[in-house]
PDB file of C-alpha atoms in Angstrom:
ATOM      1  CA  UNK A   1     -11.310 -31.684  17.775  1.00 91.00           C
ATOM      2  CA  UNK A   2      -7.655 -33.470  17.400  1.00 94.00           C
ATOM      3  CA  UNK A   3      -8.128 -33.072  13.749  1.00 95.00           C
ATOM      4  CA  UNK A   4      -8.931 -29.525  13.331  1.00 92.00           C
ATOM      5  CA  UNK A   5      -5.833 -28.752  15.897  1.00 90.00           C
ATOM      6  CA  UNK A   6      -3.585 -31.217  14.092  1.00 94.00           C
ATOM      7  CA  UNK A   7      -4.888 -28.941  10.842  1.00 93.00           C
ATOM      8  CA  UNK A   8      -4.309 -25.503  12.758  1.00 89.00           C
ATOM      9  CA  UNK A   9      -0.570 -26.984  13.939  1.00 90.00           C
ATOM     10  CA  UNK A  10       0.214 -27.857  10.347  1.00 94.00           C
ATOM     11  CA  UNK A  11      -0.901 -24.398   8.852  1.00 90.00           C
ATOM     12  CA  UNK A  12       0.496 -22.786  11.836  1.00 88.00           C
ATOM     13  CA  UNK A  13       3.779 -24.528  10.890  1.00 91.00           C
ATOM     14  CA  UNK A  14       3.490 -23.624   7.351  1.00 92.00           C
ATOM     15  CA  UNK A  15       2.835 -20.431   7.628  1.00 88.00           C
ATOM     16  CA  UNK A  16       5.697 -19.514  10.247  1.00 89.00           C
ATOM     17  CA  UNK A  17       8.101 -21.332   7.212  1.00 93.00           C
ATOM     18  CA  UNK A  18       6.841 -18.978   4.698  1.00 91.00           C
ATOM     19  CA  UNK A  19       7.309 -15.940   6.633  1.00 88.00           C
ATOM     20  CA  UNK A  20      10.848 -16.927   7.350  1.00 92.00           C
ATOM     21  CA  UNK A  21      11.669 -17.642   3.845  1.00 94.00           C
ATOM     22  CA  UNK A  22      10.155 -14.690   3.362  1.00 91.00           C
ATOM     23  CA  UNK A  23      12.434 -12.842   5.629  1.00 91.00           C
ATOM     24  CA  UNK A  24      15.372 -14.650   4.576  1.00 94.00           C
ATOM     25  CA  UNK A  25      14.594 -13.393   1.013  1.00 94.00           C
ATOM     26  CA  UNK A  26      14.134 -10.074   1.589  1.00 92.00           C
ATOM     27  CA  UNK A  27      17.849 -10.005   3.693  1.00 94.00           C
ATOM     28  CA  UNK A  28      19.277 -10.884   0.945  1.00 95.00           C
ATOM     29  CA  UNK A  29      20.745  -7.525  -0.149  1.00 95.00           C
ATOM     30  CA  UNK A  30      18.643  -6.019   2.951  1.00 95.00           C
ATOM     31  CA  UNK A  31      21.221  -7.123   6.071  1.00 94.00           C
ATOM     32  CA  UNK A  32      21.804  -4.583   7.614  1.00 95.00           C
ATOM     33  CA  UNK A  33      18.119  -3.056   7.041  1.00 93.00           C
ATOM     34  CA  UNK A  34      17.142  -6.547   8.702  1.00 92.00           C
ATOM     35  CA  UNK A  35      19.837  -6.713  11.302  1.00 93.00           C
ATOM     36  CA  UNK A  36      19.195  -2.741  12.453  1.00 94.00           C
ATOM     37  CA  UNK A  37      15.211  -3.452  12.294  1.00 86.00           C
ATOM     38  CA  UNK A  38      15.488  -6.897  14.147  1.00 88.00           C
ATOM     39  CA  UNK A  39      11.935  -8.330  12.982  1.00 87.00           C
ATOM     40  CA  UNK A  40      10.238 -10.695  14.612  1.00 85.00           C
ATOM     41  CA  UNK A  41       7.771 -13.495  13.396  1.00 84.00           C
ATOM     42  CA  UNK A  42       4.690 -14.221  15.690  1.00 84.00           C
ATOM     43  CA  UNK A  43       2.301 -16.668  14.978  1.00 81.00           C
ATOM     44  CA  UNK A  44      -1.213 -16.173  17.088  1.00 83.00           C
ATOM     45  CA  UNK A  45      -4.197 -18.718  16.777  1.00 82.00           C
ATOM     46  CA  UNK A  46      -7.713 -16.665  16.959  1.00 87.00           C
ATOM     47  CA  UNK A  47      -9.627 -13.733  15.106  1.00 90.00           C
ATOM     48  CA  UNK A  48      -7.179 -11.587  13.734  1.00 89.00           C
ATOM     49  CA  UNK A  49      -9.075  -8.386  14.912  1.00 90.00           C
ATOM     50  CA  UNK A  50      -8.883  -9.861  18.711  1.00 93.00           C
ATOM     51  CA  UNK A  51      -5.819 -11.588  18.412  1.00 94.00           C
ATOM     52  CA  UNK A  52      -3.428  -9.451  16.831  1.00 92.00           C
ATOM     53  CA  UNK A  53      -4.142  -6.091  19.099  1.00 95.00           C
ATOM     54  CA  UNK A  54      -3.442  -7.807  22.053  1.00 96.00           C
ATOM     55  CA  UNK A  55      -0.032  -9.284  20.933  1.00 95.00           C
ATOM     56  CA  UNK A  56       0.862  -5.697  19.871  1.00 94.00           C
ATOM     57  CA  UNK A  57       0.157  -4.633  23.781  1.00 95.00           C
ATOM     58  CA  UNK A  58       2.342  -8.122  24.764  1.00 96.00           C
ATOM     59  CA  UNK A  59       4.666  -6.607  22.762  1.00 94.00           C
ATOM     60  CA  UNK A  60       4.843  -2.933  23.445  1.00 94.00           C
ATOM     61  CA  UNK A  61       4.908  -3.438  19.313  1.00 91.00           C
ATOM     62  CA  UNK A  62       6.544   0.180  17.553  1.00 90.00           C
ATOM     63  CA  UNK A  63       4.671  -1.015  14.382  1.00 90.00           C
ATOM     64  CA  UNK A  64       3.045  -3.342  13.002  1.00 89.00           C
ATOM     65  CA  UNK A  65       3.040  -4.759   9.299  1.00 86.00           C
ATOM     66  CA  UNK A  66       0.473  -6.550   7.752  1.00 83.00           C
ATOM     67  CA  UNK A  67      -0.978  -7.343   3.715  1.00 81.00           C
ATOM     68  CA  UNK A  68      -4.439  -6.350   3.647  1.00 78.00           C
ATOM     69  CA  UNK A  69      -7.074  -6.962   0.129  1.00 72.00           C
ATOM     70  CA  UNK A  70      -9.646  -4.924   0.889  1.00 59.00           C
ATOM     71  CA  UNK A  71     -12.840  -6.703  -1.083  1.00 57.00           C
ATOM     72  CA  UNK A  72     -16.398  -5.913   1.068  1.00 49.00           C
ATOM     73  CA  UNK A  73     -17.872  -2.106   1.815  1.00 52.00           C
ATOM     74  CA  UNK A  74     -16.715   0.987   1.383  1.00 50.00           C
ATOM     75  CA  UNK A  75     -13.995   0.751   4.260  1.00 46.00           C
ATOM     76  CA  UNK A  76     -12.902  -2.198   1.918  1.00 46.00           C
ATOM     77  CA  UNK A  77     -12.247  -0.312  -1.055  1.00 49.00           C
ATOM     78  CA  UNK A  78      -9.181   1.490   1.113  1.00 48.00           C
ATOM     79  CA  UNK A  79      -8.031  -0.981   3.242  1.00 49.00           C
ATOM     80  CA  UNK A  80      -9.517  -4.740   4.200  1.00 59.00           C
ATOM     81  CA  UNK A  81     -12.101  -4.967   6.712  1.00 77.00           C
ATOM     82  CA  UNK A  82      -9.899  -6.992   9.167  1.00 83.00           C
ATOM     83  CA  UNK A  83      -7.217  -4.991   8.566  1.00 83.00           C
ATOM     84  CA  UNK A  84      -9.169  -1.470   8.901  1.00 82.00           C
ATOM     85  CA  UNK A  85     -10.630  -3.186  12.902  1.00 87.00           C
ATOM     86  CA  UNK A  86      -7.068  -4.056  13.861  1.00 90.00           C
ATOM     87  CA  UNK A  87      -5.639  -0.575  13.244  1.00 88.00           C
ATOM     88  CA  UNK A  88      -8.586   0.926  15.148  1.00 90.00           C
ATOM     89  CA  UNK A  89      -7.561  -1.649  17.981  1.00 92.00           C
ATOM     90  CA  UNK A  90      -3.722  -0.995  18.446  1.00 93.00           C
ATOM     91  CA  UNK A  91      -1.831   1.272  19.845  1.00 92.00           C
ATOM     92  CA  UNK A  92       1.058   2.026  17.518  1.00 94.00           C
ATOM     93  CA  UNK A  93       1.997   2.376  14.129  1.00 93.00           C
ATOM     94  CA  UNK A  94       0.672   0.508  11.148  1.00 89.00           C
ATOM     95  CA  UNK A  95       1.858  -0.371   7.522  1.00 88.00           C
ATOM     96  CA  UNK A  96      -1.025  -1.913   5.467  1.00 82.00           C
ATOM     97  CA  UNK A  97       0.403  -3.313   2.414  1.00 84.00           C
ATOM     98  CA  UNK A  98      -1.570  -3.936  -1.098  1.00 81.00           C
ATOM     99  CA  UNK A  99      -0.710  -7.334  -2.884  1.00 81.00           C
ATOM    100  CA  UNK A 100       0.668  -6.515  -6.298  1.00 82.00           C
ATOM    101  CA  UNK A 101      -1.607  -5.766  -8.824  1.00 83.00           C
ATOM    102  CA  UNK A 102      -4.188  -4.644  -6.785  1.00 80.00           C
ATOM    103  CA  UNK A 103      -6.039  -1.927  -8.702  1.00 77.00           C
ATOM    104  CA  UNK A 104      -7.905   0.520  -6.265  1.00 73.00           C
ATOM    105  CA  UNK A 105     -11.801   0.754  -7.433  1.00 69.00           C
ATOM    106  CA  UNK A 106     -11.707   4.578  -6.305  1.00 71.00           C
ATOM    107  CA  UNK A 107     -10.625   7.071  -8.772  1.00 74.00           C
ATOM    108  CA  UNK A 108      -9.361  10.961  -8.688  1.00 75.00           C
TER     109      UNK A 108
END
């Protein structure tokens, strides 16, 4: 047990960096987008499709952003799975985004 937290701390850690760096690199260029938008970075440990709804209702969240892949099923082919059960779950906007170069298997 005091290993797998001391793993979940560390990636919790890490991941929280990356977002910020993130953030920082998207400001560049972006302040006052950023400073008129006033993101915030939460961190939540748990399944994503329980986790993430209720911080939205914490929240009173306007929208939420998230990257989705989208890889099992036919709700995968438009949107990921986990993604598709939080946006079913919370109660305001959403903004899936695609990683880039994803190539959608459905054609017109």
């Amino acid at each position: 047990k005091e290993e797998v937290d001391a793993f979940a701390k560390k990636e919790e850690q890490e991941r929280l960096q990356w977002l910020e760096e993130t953030l920082a690199e998207f400001a560049v260029g972006n302040e006052e987008a950023v400073s008129y938008l006033e993101p915030q970075l939460h961190a939540v440990r748990g399944p994503a499709s329980r986790c993430i709804p209720q911080k939205t209702r914490d929240l009173n969240s306007d929208l939420i952003v998230m990257g989705t892949v989208g890889r099992v099923g036919i709700p995968g082919f438009v949107m990921g799975n986990t993604a598709e059960t939080i946006l079913q779950e919370v109660e305001c906007s959403g903004l899936a985004i695609k990683p880039p170069g994803f190539v959608s298997p459905i054609s017109l």
